[in-house]
mmCIF file of C-alpha atoms in Angstrom:
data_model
loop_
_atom_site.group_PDB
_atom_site.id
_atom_site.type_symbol
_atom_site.label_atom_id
_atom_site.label_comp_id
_atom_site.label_asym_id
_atom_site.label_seq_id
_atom_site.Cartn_x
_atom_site.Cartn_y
_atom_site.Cartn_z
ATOM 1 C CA UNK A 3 -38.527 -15.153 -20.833
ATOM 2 C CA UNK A 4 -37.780 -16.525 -17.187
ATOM 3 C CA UNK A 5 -40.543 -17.309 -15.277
ATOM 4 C CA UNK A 6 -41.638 -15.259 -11.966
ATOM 5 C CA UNK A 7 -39.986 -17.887 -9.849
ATOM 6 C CA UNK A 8 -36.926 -17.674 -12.306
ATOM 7 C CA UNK A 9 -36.326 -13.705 -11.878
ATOM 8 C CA UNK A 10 -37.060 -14.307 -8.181
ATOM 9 C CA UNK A 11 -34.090 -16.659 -8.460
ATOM 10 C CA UNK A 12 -31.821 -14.913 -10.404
ATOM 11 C CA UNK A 13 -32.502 -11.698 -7.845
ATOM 12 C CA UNK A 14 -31.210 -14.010 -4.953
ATOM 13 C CA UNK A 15 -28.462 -14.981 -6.499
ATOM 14 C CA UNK A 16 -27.557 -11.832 -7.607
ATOM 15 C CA UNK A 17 -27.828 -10.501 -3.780
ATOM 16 C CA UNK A 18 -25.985 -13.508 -3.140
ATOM 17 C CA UNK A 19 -23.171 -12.527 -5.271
ATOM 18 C CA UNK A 20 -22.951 -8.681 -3.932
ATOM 19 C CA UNK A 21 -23.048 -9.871 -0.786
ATOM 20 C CA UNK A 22 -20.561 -12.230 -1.099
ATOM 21 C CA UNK A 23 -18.630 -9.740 -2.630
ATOM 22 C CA UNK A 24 -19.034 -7.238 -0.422
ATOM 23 C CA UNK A 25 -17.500 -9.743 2.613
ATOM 24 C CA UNK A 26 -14.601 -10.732 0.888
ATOM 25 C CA UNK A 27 -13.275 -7.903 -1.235
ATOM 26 C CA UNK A 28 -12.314 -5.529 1.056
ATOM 27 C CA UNK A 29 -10.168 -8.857 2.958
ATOM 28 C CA UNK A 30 -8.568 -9.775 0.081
ATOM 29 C CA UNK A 31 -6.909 -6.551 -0.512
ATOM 30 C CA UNK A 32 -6.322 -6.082 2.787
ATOM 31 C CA UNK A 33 -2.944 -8.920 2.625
ATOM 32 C CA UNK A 34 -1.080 -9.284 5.860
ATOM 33 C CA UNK A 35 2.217 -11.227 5.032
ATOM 34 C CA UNK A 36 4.376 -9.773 7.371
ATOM 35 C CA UNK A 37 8.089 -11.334 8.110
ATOM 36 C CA UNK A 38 9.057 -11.638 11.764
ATOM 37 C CA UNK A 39 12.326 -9.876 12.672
ATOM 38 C CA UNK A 40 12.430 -7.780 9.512
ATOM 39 C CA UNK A 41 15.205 -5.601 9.231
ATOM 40 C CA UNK A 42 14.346 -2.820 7.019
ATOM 41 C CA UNK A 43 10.253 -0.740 7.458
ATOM 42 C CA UNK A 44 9.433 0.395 4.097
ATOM 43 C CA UNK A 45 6.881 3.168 4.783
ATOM 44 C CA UNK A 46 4.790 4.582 2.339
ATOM 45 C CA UNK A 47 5.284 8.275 2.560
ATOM 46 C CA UNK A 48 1.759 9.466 1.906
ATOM 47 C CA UNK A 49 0.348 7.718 4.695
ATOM 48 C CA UNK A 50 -1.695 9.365 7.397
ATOM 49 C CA UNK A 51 0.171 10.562 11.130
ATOM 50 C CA UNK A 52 -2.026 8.446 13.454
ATOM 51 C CA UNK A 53 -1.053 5.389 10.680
ATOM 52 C CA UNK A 54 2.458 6.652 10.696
ATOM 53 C CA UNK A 55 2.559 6.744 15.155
ATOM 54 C CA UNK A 56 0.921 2.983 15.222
ATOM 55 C CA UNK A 57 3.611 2.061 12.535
ATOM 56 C CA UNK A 58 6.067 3.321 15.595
ATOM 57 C CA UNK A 59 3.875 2.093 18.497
ATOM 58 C CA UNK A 60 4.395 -1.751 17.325
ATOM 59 C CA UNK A 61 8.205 -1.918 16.639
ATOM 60 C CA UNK A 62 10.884 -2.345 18.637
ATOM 61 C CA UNK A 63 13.101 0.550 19.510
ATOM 62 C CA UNK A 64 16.228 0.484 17.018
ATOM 63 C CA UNK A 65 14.385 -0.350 13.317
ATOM 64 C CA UNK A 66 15.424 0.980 10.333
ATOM 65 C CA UNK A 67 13.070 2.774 8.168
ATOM 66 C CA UNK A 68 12.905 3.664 4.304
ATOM 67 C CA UNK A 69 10.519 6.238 3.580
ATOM 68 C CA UNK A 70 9.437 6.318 -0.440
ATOM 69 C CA UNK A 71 6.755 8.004 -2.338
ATOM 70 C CA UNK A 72 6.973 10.909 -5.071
ATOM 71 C CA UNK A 73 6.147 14.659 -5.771
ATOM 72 C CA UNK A 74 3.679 16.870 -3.485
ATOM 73 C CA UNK A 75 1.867 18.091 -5.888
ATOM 74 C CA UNK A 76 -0.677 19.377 -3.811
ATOM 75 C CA UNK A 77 0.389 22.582 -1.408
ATOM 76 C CA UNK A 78 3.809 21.088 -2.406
ATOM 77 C CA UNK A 79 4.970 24.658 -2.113
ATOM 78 C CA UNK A 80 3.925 25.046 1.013
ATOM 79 C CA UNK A 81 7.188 23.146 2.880
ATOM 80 C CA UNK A 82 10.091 22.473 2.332
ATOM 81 C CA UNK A 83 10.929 18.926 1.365
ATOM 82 C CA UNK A 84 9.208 17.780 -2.051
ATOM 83 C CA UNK A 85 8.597 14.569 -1.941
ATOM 84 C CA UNK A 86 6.427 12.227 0.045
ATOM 85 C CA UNK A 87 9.651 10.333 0.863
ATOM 86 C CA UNK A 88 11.480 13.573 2.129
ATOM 87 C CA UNK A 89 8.426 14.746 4.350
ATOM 88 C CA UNK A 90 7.851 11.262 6.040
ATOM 89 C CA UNK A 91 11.559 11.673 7.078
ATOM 90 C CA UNK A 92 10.734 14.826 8.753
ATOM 91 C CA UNK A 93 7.694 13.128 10.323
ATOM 92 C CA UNK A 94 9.353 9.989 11.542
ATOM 93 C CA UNK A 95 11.939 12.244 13.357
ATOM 94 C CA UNK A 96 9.597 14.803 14.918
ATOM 95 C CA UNK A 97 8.077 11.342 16.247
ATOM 96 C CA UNK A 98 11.542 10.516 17.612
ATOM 97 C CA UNK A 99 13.212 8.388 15.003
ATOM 98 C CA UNK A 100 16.789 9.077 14.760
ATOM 99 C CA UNK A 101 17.267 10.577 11.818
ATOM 100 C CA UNK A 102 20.388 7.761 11.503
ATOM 101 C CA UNK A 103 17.576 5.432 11.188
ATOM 102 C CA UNK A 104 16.130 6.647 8.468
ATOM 103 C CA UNK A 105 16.922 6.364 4.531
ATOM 104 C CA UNK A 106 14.460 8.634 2.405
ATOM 105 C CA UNK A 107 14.210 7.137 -1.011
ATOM 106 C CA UNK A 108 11.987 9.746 -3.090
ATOM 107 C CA UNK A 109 10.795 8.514 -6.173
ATOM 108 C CA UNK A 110 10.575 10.417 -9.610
ATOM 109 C CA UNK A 111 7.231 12.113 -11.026
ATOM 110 C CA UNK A 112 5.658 10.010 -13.456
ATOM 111 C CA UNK A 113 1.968 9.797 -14.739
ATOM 112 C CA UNK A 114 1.455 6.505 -14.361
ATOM 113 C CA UNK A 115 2.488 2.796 -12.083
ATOM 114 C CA UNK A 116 3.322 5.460 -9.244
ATOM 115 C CA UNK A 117 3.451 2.337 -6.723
ATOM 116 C CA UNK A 118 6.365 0.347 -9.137
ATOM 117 C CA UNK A 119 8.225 3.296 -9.802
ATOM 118 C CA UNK A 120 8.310 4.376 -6.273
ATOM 119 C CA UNK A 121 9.592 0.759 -5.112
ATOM 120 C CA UNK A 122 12.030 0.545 -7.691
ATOM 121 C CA UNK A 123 13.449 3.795 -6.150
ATOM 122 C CA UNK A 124 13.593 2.204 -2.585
ATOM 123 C CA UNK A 125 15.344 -1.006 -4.797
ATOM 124 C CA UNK A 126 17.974 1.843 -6.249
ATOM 125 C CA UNK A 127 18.663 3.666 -2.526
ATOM 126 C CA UNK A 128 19.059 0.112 -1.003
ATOM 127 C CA UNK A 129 21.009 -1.164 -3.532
ATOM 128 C CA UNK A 130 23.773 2.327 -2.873
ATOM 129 C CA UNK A 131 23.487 2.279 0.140
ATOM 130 C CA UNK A 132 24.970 -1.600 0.657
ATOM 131 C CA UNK A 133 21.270 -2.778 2.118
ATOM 132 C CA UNK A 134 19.576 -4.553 -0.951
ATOM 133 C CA UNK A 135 18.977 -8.390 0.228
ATOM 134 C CA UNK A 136 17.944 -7.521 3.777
ATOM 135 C CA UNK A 137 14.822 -8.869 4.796
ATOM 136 C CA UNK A 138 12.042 -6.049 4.756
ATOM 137 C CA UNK A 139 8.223 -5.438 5.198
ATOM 138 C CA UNK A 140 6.163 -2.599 3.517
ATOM 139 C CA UNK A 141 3.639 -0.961 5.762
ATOM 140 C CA UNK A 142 1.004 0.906 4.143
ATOM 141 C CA UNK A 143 -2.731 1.227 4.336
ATOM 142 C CA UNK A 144 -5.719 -0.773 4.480
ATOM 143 C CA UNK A 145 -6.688 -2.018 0.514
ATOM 144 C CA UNK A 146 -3.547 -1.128 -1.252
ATOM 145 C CA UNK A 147 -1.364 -3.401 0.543
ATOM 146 C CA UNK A 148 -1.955 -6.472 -1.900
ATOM 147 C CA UNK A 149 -1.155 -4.298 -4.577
ATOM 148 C CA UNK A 150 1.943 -2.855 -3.575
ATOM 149 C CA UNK A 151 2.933 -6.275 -2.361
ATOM 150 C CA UNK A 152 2.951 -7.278 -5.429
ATOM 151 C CA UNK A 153 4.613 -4.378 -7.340
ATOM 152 C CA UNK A 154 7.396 -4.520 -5.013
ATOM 153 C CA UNK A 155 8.214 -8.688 -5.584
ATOM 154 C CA UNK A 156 8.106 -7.395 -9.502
ATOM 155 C CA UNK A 157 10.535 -4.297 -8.478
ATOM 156 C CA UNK A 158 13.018 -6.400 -5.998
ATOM 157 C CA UNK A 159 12.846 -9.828 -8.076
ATOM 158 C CA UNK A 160 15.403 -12.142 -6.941
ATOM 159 C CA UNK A 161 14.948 -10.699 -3.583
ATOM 160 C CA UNK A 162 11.014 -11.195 -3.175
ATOM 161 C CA UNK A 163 11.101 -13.947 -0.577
ATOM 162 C CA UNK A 164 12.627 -11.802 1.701
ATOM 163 C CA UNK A 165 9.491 -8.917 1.648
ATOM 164 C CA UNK A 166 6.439 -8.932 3.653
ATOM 165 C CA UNK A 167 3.609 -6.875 3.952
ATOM 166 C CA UNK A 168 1.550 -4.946 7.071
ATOM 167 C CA UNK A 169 -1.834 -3.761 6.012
ATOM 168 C CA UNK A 170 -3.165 -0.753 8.620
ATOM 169 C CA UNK A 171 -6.381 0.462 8.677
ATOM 170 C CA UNK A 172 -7.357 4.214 8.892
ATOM 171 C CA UNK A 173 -8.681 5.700 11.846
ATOM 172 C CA UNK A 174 -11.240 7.877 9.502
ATOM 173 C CA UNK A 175 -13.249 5.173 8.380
ATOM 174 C CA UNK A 176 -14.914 2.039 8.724
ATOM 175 C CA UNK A 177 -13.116 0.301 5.940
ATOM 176 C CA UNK A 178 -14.036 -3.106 6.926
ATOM 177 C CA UNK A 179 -17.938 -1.941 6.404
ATOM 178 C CA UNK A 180 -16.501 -0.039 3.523
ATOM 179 C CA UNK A 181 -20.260 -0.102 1.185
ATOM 180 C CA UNK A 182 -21.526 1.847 4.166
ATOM 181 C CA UNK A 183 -19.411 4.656 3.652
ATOM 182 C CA UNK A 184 -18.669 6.665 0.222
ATOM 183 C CA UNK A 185 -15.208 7.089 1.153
ATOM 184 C CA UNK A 186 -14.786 3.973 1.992
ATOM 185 C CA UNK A 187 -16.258 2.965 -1.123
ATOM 186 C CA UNK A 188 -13.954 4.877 -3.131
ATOM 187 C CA UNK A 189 -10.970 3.343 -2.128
ATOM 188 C CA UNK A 190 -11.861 -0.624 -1.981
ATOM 189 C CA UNK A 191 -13.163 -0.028 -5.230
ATOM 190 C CA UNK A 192 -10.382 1.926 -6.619
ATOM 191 C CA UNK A 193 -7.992 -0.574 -5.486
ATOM 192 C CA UNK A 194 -10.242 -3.306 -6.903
ATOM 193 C CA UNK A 195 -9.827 -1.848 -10.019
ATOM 194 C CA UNK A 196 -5.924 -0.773 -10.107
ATOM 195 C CA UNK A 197 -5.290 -4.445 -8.756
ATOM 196 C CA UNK A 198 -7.069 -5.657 -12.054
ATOM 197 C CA UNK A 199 -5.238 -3.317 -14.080
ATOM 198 C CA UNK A 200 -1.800 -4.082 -12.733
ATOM 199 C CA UNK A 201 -3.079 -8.295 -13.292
ATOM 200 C CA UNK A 202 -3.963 -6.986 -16.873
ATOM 201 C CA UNK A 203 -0.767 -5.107 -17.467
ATOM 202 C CA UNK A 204 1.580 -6.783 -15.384
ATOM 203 C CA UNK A 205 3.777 -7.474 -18.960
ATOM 204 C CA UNK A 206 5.477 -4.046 -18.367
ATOM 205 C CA UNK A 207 7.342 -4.750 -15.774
#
């Protein structure tokens, strides 16, 4: 048995640890690798609308933007477009996009590696549409940006050195004080532990 001093120790260092943790998790997932000059602005449909307006606010006008993302499966029958892809569409042009600028590339409905499937869709569209090769960053939000970073090098192979990635944060919470906040919590954990599983299972793809 450890002595008192000993479990005094081992508490610090355990507090130590979480603390540590708790600093550098959320920044890790968070990955900012953007290319300069990109050509193509992979949006992930289900993003929030003020996430969706900065997305607009920082470019230049002129951009050309892929929209992606599956089935609504929640309220889906409420509109009219299906797919996270189609409705983003809508959204960037009631923004003002030109709908010329704009190539939806919906993604099928699968159970499971929603983020792969959904940039091997954009890889398909790009590919008809003559556009596969261009340089390109993903924008999407906060903790999943590592992770879909890396799913989309896996999707886009050859062509990985010409993606980058633009991690936003949300307006609704304090993600960067994320054990503060259950919501928070949720989703730096979550991603913690769908970035291990895609580590773990990365042999699929």
């Amino acid at each position: 048995m450890p002595t008192r001093r000993g479990v005094l120790l081992i508490f610090l260092l355990l507090a130590a640890a979480g603390m540590g943790l708790s600093l550098s998790l959320y920044p890790f997932l968070a990955q900012n690798h953007p290319l300069p000059q990109a050509e193509l602005i992979i949006i992930e449909g289900w993003m929030p609308d003020a996430e969706l307006q900065g997305v607009i606010d920082r470019l230049e006008p002129g951009a050309l933007f892929v929209t992606t993302g599956g089935p609504i499966k929640l309220g889906g029958n409420l509109f009219k477009e299906k797919t996270y892809a189609d409705m983003t569409t809508v959204r960037l042009r009631n923004l003002g996009v030109p709908a010329e600028s704009i190539v939806s590339a919906p993604a099928p409905d699968v159970d499971a590696d929603r983020t792969y499937v959904s940039a091997r869709a954009v890889r398909d569209k790009l590919e008809e549409q003559g556009l596969f090769g261009r340089s390109a960053n993903i924008y999407t939000l906060g903790a999943h940006s590592r992770r879909s970073f890396f799913l989309y090098k896996k999707a886009f192979d050859s062509e990985a050195s010409s993606l980058g990635v633009v991690s936003l944060e949300s307006e609704d919470t304090d993600i960067r004080h994320w054990c503060r906040s259950s919501l928070a919590f949720r989703q730096v954990v979550g991603e913690a532990i769908a970035w291990f599983y895609v580590q773990c299972t990365r042999w699929k793809y």
